mmCIF file of C-alpha atoms and ligand atoms in Angstrom:
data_model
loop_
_atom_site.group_PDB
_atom_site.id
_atom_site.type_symbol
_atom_site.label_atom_id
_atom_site.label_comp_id
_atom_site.label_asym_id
_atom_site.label_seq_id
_atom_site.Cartn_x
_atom_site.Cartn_y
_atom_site.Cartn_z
ATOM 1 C CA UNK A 1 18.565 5.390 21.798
ATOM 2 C CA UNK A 2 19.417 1.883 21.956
ATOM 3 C CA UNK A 3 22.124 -0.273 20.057
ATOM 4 C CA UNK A 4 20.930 -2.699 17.498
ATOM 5 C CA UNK A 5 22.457 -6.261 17.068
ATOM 6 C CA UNK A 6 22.637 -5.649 13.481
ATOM 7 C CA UNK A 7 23.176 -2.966 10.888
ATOM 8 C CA UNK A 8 20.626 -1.613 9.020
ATOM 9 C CA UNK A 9 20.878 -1.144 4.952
ATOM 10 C CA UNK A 10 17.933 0.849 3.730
ATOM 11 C CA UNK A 11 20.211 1.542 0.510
ATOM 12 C CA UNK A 12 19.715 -2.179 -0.020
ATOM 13 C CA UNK A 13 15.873 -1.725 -0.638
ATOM 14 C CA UNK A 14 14.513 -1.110 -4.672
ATOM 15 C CA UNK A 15 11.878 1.865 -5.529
ATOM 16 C CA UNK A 16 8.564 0.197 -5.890
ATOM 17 C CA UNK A 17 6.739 2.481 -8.151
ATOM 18 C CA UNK A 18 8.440 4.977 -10.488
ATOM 19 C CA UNK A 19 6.984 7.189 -13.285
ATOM 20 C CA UNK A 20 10.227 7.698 -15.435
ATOM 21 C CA UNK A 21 10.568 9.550 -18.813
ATOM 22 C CA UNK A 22 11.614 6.623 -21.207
ATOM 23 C CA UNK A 23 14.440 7.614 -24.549
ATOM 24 C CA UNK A 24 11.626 8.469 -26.394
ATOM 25 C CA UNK A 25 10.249 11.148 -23.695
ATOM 26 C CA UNK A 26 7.308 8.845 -23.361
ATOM 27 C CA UNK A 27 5.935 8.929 -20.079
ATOM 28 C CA UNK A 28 6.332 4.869 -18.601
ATOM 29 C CA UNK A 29 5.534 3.686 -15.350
ATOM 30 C CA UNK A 30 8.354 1.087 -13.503
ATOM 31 C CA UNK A 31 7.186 -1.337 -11.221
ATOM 32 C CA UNK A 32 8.529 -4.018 -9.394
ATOM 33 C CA UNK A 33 6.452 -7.846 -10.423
ATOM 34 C CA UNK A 34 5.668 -8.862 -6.660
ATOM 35 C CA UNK A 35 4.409 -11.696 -8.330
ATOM 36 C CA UNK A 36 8.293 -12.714 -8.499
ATOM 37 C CA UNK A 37 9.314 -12.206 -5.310
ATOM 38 C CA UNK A 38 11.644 -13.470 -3.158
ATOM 39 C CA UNK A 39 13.286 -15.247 -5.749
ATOM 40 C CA UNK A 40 13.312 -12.694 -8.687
ATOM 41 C CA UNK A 41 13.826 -9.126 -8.592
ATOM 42 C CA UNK A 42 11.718 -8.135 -11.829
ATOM 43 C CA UNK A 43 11.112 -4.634 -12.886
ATOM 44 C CA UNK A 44 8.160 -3.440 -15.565
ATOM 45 C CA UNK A 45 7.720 -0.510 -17.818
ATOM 46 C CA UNK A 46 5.163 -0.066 -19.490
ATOM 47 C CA UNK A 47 3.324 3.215 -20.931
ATOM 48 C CA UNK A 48 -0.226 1.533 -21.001
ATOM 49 C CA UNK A 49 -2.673 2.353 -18.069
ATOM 50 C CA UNK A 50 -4.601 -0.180 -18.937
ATOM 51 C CA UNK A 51 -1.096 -2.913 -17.716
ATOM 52 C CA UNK A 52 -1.229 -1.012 -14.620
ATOM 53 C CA UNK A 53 -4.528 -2.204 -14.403
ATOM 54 C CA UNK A 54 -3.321 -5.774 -14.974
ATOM 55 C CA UNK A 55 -0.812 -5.373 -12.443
ATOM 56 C CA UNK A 56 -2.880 -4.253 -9.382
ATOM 57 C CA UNK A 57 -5.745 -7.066 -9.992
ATOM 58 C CA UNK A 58 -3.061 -9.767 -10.335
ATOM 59 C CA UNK A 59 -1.412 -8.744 -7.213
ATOM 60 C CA UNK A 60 2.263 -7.491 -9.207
ATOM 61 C CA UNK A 61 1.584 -4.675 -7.605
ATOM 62 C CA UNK A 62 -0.610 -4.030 -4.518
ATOM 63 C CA UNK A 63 -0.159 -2.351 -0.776
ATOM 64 C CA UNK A 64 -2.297 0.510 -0.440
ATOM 65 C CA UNK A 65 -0.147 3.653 -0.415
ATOM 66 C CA UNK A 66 1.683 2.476 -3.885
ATOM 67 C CA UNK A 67 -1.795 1.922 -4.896
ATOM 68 C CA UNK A 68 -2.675 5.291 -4.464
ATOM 69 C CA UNK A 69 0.222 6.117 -6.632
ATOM 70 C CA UNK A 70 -0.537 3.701 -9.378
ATOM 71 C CA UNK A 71 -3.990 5.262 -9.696
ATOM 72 C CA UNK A 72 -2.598 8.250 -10.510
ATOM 73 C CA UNK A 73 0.044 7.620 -12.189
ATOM 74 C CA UNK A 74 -2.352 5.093 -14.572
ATOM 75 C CA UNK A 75 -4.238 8.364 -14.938
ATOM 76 C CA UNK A 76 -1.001 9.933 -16.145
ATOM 77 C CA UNK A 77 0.009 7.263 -18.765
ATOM 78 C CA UNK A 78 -3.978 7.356 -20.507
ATOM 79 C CA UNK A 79 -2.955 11.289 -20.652
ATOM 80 C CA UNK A 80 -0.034 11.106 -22.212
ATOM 81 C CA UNK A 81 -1.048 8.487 -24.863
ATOM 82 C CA UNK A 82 -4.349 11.130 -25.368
ATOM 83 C CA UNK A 83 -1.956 13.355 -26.217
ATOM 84 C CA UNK A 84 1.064 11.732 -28.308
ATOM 85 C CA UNK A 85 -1.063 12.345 -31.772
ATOM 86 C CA UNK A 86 -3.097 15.325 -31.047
ATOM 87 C CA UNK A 87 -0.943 17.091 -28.456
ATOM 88 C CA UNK A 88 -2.265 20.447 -29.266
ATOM 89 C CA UNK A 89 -5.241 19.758 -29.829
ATOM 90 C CA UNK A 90 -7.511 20.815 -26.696
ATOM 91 C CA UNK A 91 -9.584 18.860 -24.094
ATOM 92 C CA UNK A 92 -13.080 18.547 -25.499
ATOM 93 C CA UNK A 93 -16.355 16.704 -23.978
ATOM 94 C CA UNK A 94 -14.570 14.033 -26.544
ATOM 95 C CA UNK A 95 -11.788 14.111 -24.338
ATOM 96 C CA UNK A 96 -12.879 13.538 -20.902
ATOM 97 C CA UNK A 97 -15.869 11.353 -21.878
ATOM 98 C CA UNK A 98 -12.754 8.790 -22.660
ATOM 99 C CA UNK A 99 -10.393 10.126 -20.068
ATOM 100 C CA UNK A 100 -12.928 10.269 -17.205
ATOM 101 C CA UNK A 101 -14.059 6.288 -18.430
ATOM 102 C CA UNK A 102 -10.320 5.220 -18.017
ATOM 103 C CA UNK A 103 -9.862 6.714 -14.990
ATOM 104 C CA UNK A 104 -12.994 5.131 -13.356
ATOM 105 C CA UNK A 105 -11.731 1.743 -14.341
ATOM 106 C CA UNK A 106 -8.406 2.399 -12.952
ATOM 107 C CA UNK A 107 -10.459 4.044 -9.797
ATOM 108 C CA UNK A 108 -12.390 0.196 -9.874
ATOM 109 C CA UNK A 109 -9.905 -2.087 -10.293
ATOM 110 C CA UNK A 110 -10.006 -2.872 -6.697
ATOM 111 C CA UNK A 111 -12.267 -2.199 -3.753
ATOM 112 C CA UNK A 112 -11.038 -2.107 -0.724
ATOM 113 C CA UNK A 113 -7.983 0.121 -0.581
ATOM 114 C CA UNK A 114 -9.253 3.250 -0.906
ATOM 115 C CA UNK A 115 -5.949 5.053 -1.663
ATOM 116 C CA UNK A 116 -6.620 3.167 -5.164
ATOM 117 C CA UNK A 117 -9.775 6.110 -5.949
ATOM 118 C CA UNK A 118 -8.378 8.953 -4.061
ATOM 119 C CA UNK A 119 -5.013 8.307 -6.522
ATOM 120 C CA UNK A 120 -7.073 8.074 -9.343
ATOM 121 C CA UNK A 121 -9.545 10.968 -8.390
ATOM 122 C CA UNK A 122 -7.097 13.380 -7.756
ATOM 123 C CA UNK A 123 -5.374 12.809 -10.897
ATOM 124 C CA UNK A 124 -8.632 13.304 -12.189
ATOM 125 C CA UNK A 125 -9.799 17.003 -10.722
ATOM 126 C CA UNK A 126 -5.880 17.886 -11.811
ATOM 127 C CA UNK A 127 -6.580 17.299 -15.485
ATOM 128 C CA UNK A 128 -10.240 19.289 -15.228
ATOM 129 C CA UNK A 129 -8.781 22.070 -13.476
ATOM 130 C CA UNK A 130 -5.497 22.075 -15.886
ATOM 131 C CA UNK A 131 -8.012 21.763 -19.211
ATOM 132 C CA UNK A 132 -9.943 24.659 -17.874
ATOM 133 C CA UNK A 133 -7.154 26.669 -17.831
ATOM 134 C CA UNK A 134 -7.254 29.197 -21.368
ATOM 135 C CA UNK A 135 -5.675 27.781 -24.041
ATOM 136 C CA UNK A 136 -4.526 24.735 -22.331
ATOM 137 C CA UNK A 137 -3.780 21.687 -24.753
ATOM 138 C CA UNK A 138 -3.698 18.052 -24.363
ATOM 139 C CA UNK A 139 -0.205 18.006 -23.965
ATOM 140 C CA UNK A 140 -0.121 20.495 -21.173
ATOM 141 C CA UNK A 141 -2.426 17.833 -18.872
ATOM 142 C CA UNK A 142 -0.369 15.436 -19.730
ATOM 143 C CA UNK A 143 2.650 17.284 -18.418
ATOM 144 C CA UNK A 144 0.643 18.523 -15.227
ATOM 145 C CA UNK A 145 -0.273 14.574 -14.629
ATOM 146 C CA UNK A 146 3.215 13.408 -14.783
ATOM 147 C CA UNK A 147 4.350 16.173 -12.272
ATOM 148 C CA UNK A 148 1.653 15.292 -10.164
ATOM 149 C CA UNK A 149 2.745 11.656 -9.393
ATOM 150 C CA UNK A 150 6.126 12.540 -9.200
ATOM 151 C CA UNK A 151 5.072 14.823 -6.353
ATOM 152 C CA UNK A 152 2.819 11.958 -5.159
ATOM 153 C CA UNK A 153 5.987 9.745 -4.858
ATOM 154 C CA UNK A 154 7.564 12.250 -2.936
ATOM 155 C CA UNK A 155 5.061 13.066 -0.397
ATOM 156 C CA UNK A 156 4.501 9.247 0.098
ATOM 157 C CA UNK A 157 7.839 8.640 1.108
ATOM 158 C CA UNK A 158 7.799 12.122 3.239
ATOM 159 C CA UNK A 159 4.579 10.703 4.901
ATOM 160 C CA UNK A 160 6.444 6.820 5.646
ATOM 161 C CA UNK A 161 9.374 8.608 6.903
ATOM 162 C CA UNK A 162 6.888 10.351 9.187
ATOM 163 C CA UNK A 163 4.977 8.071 10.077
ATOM 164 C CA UNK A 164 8.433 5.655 10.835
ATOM 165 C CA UNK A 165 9.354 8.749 13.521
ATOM 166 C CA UNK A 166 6.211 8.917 15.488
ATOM 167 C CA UNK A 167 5.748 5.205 15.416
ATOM 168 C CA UNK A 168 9.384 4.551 16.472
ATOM 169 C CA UNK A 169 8.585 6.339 19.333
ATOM 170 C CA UNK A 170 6.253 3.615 21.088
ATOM 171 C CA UNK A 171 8.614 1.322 20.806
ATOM 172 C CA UNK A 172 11.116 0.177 23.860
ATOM 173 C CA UNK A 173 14.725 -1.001 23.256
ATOM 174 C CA UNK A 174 14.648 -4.552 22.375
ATOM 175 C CA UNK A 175 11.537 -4.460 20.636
ATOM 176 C CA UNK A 176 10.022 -7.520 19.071
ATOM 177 C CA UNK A 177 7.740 -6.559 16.514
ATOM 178 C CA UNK A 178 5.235 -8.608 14.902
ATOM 179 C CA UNK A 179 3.184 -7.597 11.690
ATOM 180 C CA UNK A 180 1.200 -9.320 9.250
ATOM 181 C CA UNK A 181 0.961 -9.233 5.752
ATOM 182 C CA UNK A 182 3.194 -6.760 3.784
ATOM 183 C CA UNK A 183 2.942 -3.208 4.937
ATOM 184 C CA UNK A 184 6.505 -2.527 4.135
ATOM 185 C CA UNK A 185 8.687 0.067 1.405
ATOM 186 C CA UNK A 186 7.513 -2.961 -1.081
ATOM 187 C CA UNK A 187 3.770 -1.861 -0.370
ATOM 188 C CA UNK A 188 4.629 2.178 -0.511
ATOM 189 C CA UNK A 189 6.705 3.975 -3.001
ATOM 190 C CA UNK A 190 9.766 2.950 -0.298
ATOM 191 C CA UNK A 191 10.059 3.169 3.014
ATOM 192 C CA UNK A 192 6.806 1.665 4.337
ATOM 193 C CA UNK A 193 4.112 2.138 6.940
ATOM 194 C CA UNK A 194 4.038 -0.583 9.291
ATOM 195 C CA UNK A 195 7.662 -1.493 8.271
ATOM 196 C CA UNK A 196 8.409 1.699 8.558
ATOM 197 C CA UNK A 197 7.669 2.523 11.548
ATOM 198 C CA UNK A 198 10.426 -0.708 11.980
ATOM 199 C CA UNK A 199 13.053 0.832 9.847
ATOM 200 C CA UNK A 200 13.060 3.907 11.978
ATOM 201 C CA UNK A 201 13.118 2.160 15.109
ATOM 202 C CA UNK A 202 16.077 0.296 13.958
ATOM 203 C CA UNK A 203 17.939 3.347 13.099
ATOM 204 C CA UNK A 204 17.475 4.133 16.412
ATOM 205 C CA UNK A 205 18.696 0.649 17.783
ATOM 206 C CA UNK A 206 15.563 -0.171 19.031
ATOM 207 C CA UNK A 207 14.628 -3.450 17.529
ATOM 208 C CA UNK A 208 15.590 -6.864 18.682
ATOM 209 C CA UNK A 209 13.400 -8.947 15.894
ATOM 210 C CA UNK A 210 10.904 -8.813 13.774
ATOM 211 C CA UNK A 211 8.241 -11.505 13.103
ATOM 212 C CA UNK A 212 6.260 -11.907 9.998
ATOM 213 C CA UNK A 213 3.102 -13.931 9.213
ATOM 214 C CA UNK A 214 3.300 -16.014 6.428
ATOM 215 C CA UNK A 215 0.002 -14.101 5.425
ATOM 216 C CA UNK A 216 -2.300 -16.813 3.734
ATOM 217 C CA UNK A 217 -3.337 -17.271 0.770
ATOM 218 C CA UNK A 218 -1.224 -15.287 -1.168
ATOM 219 C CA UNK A 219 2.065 -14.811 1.167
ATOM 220 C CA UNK A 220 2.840 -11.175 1.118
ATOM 221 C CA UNK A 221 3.811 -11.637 4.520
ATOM 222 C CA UNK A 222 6.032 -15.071 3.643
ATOM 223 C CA UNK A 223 7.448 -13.492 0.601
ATOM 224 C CA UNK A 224 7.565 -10.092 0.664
ATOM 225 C CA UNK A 225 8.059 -8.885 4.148
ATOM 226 C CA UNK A 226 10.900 -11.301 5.227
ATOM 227 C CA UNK A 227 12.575 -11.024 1.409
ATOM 228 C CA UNK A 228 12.414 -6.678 2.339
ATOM 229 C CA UNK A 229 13.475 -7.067 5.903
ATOM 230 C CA UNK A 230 16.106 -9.361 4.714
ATOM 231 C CA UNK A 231 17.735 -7.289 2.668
ATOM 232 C CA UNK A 232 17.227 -4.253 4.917
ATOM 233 C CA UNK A 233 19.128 -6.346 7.700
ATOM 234 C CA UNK A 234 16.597 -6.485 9.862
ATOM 235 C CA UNK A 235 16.136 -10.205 12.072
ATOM 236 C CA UNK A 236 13.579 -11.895 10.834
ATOM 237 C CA UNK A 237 11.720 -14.553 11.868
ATOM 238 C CA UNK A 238 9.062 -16.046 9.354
ATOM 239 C CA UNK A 239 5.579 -17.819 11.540
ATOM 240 C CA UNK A 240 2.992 -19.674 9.901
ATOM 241 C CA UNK A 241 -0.675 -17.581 10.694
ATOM 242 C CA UNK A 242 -1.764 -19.951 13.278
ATOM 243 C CA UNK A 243 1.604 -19.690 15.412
ATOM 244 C CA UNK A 244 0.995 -15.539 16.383
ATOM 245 C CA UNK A 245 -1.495 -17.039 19.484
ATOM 246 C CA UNK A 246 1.729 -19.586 21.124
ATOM 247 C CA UNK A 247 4.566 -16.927 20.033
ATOM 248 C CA UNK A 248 2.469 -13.830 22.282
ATOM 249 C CA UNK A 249 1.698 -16.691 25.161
ATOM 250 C CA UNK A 250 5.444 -16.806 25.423
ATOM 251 C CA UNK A 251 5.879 -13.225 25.660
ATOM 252 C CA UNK A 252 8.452 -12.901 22.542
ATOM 253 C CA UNK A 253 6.040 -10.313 21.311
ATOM 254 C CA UNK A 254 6.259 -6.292 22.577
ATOM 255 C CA UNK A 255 4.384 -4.687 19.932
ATOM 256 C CA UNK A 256 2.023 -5.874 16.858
ATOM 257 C CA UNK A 257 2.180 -3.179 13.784
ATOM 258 C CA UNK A 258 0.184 -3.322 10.649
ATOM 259 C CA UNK A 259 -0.484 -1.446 7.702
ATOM 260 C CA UNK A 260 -4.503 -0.584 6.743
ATOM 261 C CA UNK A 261 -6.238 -0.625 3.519
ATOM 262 C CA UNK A 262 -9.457 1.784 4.997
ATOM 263 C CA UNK A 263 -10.125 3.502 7.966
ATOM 264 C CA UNK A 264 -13.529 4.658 8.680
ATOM 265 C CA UNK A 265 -14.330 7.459 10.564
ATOM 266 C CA UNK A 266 -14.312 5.823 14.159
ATOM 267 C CA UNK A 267 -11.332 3.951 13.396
ATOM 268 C CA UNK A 268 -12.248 0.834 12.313
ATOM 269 C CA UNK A 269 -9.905 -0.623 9.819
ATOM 270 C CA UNK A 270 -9.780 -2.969 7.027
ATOM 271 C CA UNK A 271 -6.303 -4.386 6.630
ATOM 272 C CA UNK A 272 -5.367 -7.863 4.949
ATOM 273 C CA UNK A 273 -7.483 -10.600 5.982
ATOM 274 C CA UNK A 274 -6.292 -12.287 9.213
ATOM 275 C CA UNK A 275 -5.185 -8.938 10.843
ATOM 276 C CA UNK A 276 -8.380 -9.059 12.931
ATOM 277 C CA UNK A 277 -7.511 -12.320 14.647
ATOM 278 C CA UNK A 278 -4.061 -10.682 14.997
ATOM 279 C CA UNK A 279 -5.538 -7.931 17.308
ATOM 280 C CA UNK A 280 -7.968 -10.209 18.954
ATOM 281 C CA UNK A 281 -4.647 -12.483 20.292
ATOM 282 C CA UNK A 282 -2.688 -9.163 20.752
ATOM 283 C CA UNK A 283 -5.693 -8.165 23.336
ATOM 284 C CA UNK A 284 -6.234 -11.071 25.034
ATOM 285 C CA UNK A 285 -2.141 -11.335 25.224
ATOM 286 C CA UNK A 286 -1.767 -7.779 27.019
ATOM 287 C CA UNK A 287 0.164 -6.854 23.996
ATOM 288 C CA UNK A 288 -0.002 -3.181 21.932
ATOM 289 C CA UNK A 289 -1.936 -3.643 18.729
ATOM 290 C CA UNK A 290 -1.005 -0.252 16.528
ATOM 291 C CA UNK A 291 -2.317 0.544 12.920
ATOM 292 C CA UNK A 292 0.278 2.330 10.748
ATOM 293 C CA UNK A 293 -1.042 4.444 7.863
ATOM 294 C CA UNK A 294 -1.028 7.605 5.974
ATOM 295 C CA UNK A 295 -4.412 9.784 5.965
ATOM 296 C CA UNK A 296 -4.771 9.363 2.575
ATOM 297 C CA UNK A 297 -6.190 5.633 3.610
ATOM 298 C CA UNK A 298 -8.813 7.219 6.256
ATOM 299 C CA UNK A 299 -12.076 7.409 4.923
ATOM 300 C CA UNK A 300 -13.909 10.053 6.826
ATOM 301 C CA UNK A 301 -17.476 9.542 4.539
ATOM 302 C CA UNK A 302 -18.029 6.000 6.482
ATOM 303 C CA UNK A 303 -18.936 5.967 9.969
ATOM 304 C CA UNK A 304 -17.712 2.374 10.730
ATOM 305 C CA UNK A 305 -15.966 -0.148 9.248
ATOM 306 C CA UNK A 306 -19.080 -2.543 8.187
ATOM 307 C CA UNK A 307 -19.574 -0.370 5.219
ATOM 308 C CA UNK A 308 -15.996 -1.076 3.875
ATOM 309 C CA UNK A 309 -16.195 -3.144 0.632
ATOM 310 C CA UNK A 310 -14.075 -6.123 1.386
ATOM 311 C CA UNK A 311 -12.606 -7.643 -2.279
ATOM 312 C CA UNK A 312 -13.364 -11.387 -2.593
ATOM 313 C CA UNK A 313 -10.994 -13.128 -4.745
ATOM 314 C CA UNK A 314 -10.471 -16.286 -6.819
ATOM 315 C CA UNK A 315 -11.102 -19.440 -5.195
ATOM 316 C CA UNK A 316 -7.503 -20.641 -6.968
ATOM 317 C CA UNK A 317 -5.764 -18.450 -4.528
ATOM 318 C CA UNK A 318 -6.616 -20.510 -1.679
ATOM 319 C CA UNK A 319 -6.902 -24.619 -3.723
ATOM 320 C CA UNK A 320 -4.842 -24.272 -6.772
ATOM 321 C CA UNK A 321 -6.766 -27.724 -8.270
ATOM 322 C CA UNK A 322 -10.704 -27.194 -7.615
ATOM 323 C CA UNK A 323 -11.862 -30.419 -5.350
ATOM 324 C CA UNK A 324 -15.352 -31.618 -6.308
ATOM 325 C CA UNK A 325 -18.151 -30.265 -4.047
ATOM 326 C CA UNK A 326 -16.107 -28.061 -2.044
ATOM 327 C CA UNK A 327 -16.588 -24.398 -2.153
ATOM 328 C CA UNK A 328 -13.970 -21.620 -1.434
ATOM 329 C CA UNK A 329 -14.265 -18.436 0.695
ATOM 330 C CA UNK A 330 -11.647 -16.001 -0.370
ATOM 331 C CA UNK A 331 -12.098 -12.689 1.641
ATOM 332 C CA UNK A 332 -8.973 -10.573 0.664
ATOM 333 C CA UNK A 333 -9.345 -8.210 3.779
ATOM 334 C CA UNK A 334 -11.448 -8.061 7.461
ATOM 335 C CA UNK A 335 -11.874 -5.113 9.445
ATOM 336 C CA UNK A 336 -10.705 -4.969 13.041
ATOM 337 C CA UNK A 337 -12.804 -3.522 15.850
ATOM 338 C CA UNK A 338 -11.281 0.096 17.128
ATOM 339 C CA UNK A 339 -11.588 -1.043 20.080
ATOM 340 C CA UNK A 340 -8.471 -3.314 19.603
ATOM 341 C CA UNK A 341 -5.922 -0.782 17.947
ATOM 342 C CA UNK A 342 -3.973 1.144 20.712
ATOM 343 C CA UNK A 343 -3.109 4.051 18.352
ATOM 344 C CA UNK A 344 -3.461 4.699 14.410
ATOM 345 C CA UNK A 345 -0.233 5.860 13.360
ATOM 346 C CA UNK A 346 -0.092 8.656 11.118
ATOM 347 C CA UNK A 347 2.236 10.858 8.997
ATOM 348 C CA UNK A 348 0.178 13.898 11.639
ATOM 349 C CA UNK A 349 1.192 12.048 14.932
ATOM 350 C CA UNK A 350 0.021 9.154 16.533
ATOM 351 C CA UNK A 351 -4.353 9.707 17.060
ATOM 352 C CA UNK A 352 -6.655 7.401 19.328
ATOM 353 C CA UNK A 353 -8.926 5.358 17.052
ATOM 354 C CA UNK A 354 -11.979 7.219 17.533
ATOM 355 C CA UNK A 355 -10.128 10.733 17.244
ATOM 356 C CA UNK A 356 -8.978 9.585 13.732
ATOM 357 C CA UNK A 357 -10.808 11.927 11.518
ATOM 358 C CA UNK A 358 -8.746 14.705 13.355
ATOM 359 C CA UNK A 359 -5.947 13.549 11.279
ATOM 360 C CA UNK A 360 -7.527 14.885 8.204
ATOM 361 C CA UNK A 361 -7.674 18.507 9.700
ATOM 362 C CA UNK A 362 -4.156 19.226 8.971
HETATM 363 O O1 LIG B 401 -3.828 -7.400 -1.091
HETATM 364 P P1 LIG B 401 -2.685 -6.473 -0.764
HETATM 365 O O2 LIG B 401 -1.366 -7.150 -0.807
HETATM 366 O O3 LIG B 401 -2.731 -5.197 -1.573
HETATM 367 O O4 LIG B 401 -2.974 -6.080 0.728
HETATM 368 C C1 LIG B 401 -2.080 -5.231 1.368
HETATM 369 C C2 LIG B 401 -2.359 -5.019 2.791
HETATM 370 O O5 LIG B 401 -3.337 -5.446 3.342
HETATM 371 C C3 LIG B 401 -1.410 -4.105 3.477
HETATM 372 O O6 LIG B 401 -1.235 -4.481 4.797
HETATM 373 C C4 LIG B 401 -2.026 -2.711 3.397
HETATM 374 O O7 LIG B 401 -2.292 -2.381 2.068
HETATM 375 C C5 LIG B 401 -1.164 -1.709 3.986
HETATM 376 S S1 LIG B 401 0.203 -1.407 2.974
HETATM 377 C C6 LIG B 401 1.166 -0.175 3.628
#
């Protein structure tokens, strides 16, 4: 137990990603617009699964553990509108030929994360298995869907506050943390992974500072982690990308934490792109490079991380005004080598890279 420099105010920190009953009893989903952010707090409701679907391509809301909860909870809202005419009505090859199309477009609407499918597909086998059931009516999948993402929400936030325990526990008074991109409550249903592990390691006065990547092109780093951290409490300091190599020369970095998108089976793992230089500079600067995640982002079916699908995005993300003749890489994510990451930290304990799959055994 150390004693932090500052007080910490979790209470200060919004839901991200909330399936709510609206006046009408209509099942809505409330998000917050991380388009917005830092300036403007926004939140959305909306009842169509096919908004959420908006939302996650356009970046309003992204991270993949709130991902995996917007899958399901898309799943939920195509459900319930299935069933607002024809409630009693039961769930016919009709049914799930349109249910089962939905929910592979929600499962599709981006490729990396693969909390996005698993959301989505286990949302899915819940509405089989509930139709299956005798008599079981449209409205009754409906009802199981919306209980299943509210347990979803719950478990993620059990998982983050897990995962915050076991990763706090690496971590030396005084720690200065640095992470890139956004792997915070904002990326989770609250709490966060990476940021997590932060959050509980301040609670335990352990944390001197953190420092956050800008995270180019799209900022999550620059506007979402500091605006979170910010309003947590927590000492900030916000670096431009190319900066992490001078700031770990100095030695004002202890430990680098990041959240993951996809880890394969030996513990590879994709994360947002630039995380791989991260680790490479962490190495090479004698500092501990640690992966924060919940299992649901392991995926145990690829061997290493080449096979991950790595989502390339609009060239407008990088030069808002095209430039004649020039081209545009966009690359959303890259995977970093297991050999870099000094631990994956789960919501099971804290596994060596190539030991990950273990995590999956309970
Ligand atoms: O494109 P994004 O913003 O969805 O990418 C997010 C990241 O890469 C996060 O670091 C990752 O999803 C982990 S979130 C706990």
């Amino acid at each position: 137990m150390g004693t932090n420099p500052f007080e910490l105010h979790m209470e200060r920190l919004p839901r991200t990603i909330e399936l709510v009953r609206g006046d009408d009893g209509r099942a809505q989903l409330r998000y917050i617009d991380q388009r917005k952010l830092p300036y403007e707090l926004e939140t959305v409701e909306t009842a169509d699964w096919w908004v959420v679907v908006g939302a996650i391509s356009t970046l309003a809301l992204r991270g993949a553990p709130a991902l995996g909860v917007a899958g399901a909870a898309a799943c939920a809202l195509e459900a319930a509108e299935l069933a607002r005419t024809r409630g009693e009505a039961p769930c016919d090859t009709g049914y799930f030929a349109e249910f089962d199309d939905v929910a592979e477009r929600i499962a599709s609407a981006r490729p990396t994360a693969v909390n996005l499918r698993w959301g989505a597909e286990r949302a899915k086998s819940a509405a089989h298995r509930r139709a299956a059931e005798p008599g079981a009516t449209r409205a009754d999948v409906a009802k199981t869907l919306y209980n299943l993402v509210k347990q979803m929400e719950a478990e993620d936030e059990r998982a983050n506050r897990a995962i915050g325990a076991a990763g706090a526990a690496l971590l030396a008074p005084g720690s200065r943390v640095l992470t890139h991109c956004n792997a915070g409550s904002l990326a989770t249903v609250f709490f966060g992974t990476a940021l997590g592990v932060v959050y509980a390691a301040a609670a335990k006065g352990l944390i001197e500072r953190v420092y956050a990547d800008e995270t180019r092109p799209v900022g999550q780093g620059a506007r979402l982690t500091v605006w979170e951290l910010a309003q947590a409490g927590v000492p900030t300091t916000l670096i431009c990308d190319d900066m992490a190599a001078s700031l770990m020369a100095q030695g004002k970095v202890d430990a680098v934490v990041v959240g993951a998108d996809r880890i394969a089976a030996n513990g590879d793992t994709a994360n947002k792109i630039g995380t791989y230089g991260v680790a490479v500079l962490a190495h090479e600067n004698g500092v501990p490079f640690y992966v924060a995640a919940p299992t649901s982002t392991i995926d145990p079916h690829l061997a290493d991380g080449s096979r991950i699908p790595i989502e390339q995005r609009a060239p407008e993300e990088v030069l808002a005004q095209p430039i004649a003749g020039v081209d545009v890489w966009n690359p959303a994510f890259d995977v970093t080598p297991a050999r870099y990451i000094a631990g994956i930290i789960t919501e099971r304990g804290v596994f060596e890279p190539a030991r990950i799959a273990e995590a999956l055994n309970g």
